[in-house]
mmCIF file of C-alpha atoms in Angstrom:
data_model
loop_
_atom_site.group_PDB
_atom_site.id
_atom_site.type_symbol
_atom_site.label_atom_id
_atom_site.label_comp_id
_atom_site.label_asym_id
_atom_site.label_seq_id
_atom_site.Cartn_x
_atom_site.Cartn_y
_atom_site.Cartn_z
ATOM 1 C CA MET A 145 -5.956 14.627 32.250
ATOM 2 C CA LEU A 146 -4.968 11.118 31.181
ATOM 3 C CA ASN A 147 -8.634 10.076 31.187
ATOM 4 C CA LYS A 148 -9.508 12.745 28.623
ATOM 5 C CA LYS A 149 -10.675 11.315 25.289
ATOM 6 C CA VAL A 150 -8.500 11.283 22.172
ATOM 7 C CA LYS A 151 -11.279 13.047 20.234
ATOM 8 C CA ASP A 152 -10.953 16.035 22.580
ATOM 9 C CA ILE A 153 -7.357 16.808 21.575
ATOM 10 C CA MET A 154 -6.833 15.199 18.150
ATOM 11 C CA THR A 155 -6.140 17.201 15.016
ATOM 12 C CA THR A 156 -9.046 16.879 12.595
ATOM 13 C CA ASP A 157 -7.679 18.700 9.537
ATOM 14 C CA VAL A 158 -5.294 15.899 8.590
ATOM 15 C CA VAL A 159 -3.082 16.202 5.529
ATOM 16 C CA THR A 160 -3.315 12.909 3.614
ATOM 17 C CA THR A 161 -2.218 11.275 0.395
ATOM 18 C CA THR A 162 -3.382 8.435 -1.827
ATOM 19 C CA SER A 163 -1.493 5.284 -2.733
ATOM 20 C CA ASP A 164 -0.944 6.262 -6.380
ATOM 21 C CA VAL A 165 1.021 9.443 -5.589
ATOM 22 C CA ASP A 166 4.741 9.510 -6.411
ATOM 23 C CA VAL A 167 6.972 9.173 -3.328
ATOM 24 C CA VAL A 168 8.882 12.356 -4.205
ATOM 25 C CA TYR A 169 5.652 14.371 -4.339
ATOM 26 C CA ALA A 170 4.505 12.865 -1.027
ATOM 27 C CA PHE A 171 7.833 13.787 0.577
ATOM 28 C CA GLU A 172 7.476 17.361 -0.696
ATOM 29 C CA LYS A 173 4.030 17.458 0.932
ATOM 30 C CA LEU A 174 5.508 16.264 4.236
ATOM 31 C CA MET A 175 8.096 19.041 4.087
ATOM 32 C CA GLU A 176 5.632 21.719 2.935
ATOM 33 C CA TYR A 177 3.278 21.113 5.855
ATOM 34 C CA LYS A 178 6.124 20.380 8.300
ATOM 35 C CA ILE A 179 4.567 17.094 9.394
ATOM 36 C CA SER A 180 6.231 13.813 10.276
ATOM 37 C CA SER A 181 3.716 11.402 8.797
ATOM 38 C CA LEU A 182 1.195 11.226 6.014
ATOM 39 C CA PRO A 183 -1.782 8.865 6.274
ATOM 40 C CA VAL A 184 -2.640 7.076 3.042
ATOM 41 C CA VAL A 185 -6.378 7.174 2.378
ATOM 42 C CA GLU A 186 -8.604 5.650 -0.291
ATOM 43 C CA ASP A 187 -12.372 6.359 -0.212
ATOM 44 C CA GLU A 188 -11.999 7.943 3.270
ATOM 45 C CA LYS A 189 -10.534 4.673 4.615
ATOM 46 C CA LEU A 190 -7.046 4.557 6.105
ATOM 47 C CA ILE A 191 -4.979 1.989 4.218
ATOM 48 C CA GLY A 192 -1.429 2.909 5.221
ATOM 49 C CA ILE A 193 0.967 5.608 6.395
ATOM 50 C CA ILE A 194 4.358 6.975 5.371
ATOM 51 C CA THR A 195 6.811 8.868 7.554
ATOM 52 C CA ALA A 196 9.164 11.695 6.714
ATOM 53 C CA THR A 197 12.022 9.851 8.386
ATOM 54 C CA ASP A 198 11.601 6.663 6.349
ATOM 55 C CA VAL A 199 10.942 8.395 3.031
ATOM 56 C CA GLY A 200 13.663 11.014 3.460
ATOM 57 C CA HIS A 201 16.262 8.439 4.491
ATOM 58 C CA ASN A 202 15.466 6.202 1.525
ATOM 59 C CA LEU A 203 15.426 9.117 -0.917
ATOM 60 C CA ILE A 204 18.900 10.146 0.261
ATOM 61 C CA LEU A 205 20.122 6.577 -0.217
ATOM 62 C CA ASP A 206 18.504 6.549 -3.673
ATOM 63 C CA LYS A 207 16.495 3.415 -2.822
ATOM 64 C CA TYR A 208 13.458 4.381 -4.900
ATOM 65 C CA GLU A 209 13.195 4.055 -8.644
ATOM 66 C CA LEU A 210 11.686 6.880 -10.667
ATOM 67 C CA GLY A 211 7.907 6.658 -10.340
ATOM 68 C CA THR A 212 7.811 4.697 -7.072
ATOM 69 C CA SER A 213 4.356 5.155 -5.601
ATOM 70 C CA VAL A 214 3.300 5.673 -2.000
ATOM 71 C CA GLY A 215 1.416 2.373 -2.175
ATOM 72 C CA GLU A 216 4.681 0.523 -2.794
ATOM 73 C CA ILE A 217 6.404 1.857 0.324
ATOM 74 C CA MET A 218 3.646 2.635 2.841
ATOM 75 C CA ILE A 219 3.442 0.983 6.234
ATOM 76 C CA SER A 220 0.377 -1.237 6.480
ATOM 77 C CA PRO A 221 -1.388 -2.207 8.642
ATOM 78 C CA VAL A 222 -1.273 1.003 10.676
ATOM 79 C CA VAL A 223 -1.358 1.250 14.459
ATOM 80 C CA THR A 224 -4.493 3.308 15.118
ATOM 81 C CA ILE A 225 -6.637 4.509 17.976
ATOM 82 C CA SER A 226 -10.334 5.147 18.509
ATOM 83 C CA PRO A 227 -11.674 8.648 19.186
ATOM 84 C CA ASP A 228 -13.224 7.368 22.421
ATOM 85 C CA ASP A 229 -9.958 5.954 23.775
ATOM 86 C CA THR A 230 -8.173 7.894 26.500
ATOM 87 C CA ILE A 231 -4.940 9.849 26.285
ATOM 88 C CA GLU A 232 -3.435 7.231 28.589
ATOM 89 C CA THR A 233 -4.273 4.531 26.015
ATOM 90 C CA ALA A 234 -2.619 6.638 23.293
ATOM 91 C CA ILE A 235 0.535 7.014 25.402
ATOM 92 C CA ASN A 236 0.650 3.258 26.021
ATOM 93 C CA LEU A 237 0.203 2.495 22.307
ATOM 94 C CA MET A 238 2.996 4.906 21.399
ATOM 95 C CA LYS A 239 5.261 3.419 24.052
ATOM 96 C CA LYS A 240 4.491 -0.142 22.902
ATOM 97 C CA GLY A 241 5.139 0.816 19.268
ATOM 98 C CA THR A 242 8.464 2.338 20.200
ATOM 99 C CA LEU A 243 9.591 -0.890 21.843
ATOM 100 C CA SER A 244 8.613 -3.112 18.918
ATOM 101 C CA SER A 245 9.216 -1.117 15.760
ATOM 102 C CA GLY A 246 10.909 2.180 16.503
ATOM 103 C CA ILE A 247 9.520 5.668 16.965
ATOM 104 C CA LEU A 248 5.745 5.932 17.029
ATOM 105 C CA ASN A 249 4.869 9.569 17.630
ATOM 106 C CA GLN A 250 1.526 9.844 15.826
ATOM 107 C CA LEU A 251 -1.588 7.703 15.839
ATOM 108 C CA PRO A 252 -4.282 8.024 13.198
ATOM 109 C CA VAL A 253 -7.714 8.216 14.844
ATOM 110 C CA VAL A 254 -10.193 5.957 13.083
ATOM 111 C CA ASP A 255 -13.739 4.691 13.367
ATOM 112 C CA GLU A 256 -14.290 1.518 11.331
ATOM 113 C CA ASP A 257 -11.173 2.341 9.261
ATOM 114 C CA LYS A 258 -12.500 5.830 8.412
ATOM 115 C CA LEU A 259 -9.850 8.448 9.210
ATOM 116 C CA LEU A 260 -11.257 11.039 11.635
ATOM 117 C CA GLY A 261 -8.065 12.716 12.831
ATOM 118 C CA ILE A 262 -4.575 12.198 14.174
ATOM 119 C CA ILE A 263 -3.050 12.523 17.627
ATOM 120 C CA SER A 264 0.648 13.202 18.126
ATOM 121 C CA ASP A 265 3.005 13.088 21.052
ATOM 122 C CA GLY A 266 3.079 16.896 20.797
ATOM 123 C CA ASP A 267 -0.711 17.082 21.216
ATOM 124 C CA ILE A 268 -0.428 14.937 24.335
ATOM 125 C CA ILE A 269 2.444 16.942 25.804
ATOM 126 C CA GLN A 270 0.544 20.215 25.297
ATOM 127 C CA GLU A 271 -2.523 18.751 26.991
ATOM 128 C CA VAL A 272 -0.829 17.021 29.939
ATOM 129 C CA PHE A 273 1.913 19.521 30.706
#
């Protein structure tokens, strides 16, 4: 199972946003679709990502000014994975990300910066267990 390719279990209908969108609107999108992260895409290229945890926490603390855009707060560069990488590689990337920068439970799947899908820890758990 761990040798299975990322492209075989990734989600391909990814909800995304652009960098010019207001943070409040992006957070509403995260809540509406019940997702934990929102890749930021311009011309089909992944340029960043925001997470519900980061955005929600900072909204509660009133850290954003009115009109703050996604581009101002997105995480970039993004830890990504290739569609031809294995599930084991995805697990190792998530584990490594957790040690260095906190929770990393989703990896955008890219080919030459073009967003093809996303793989989450939930996708992996469903596949392996």
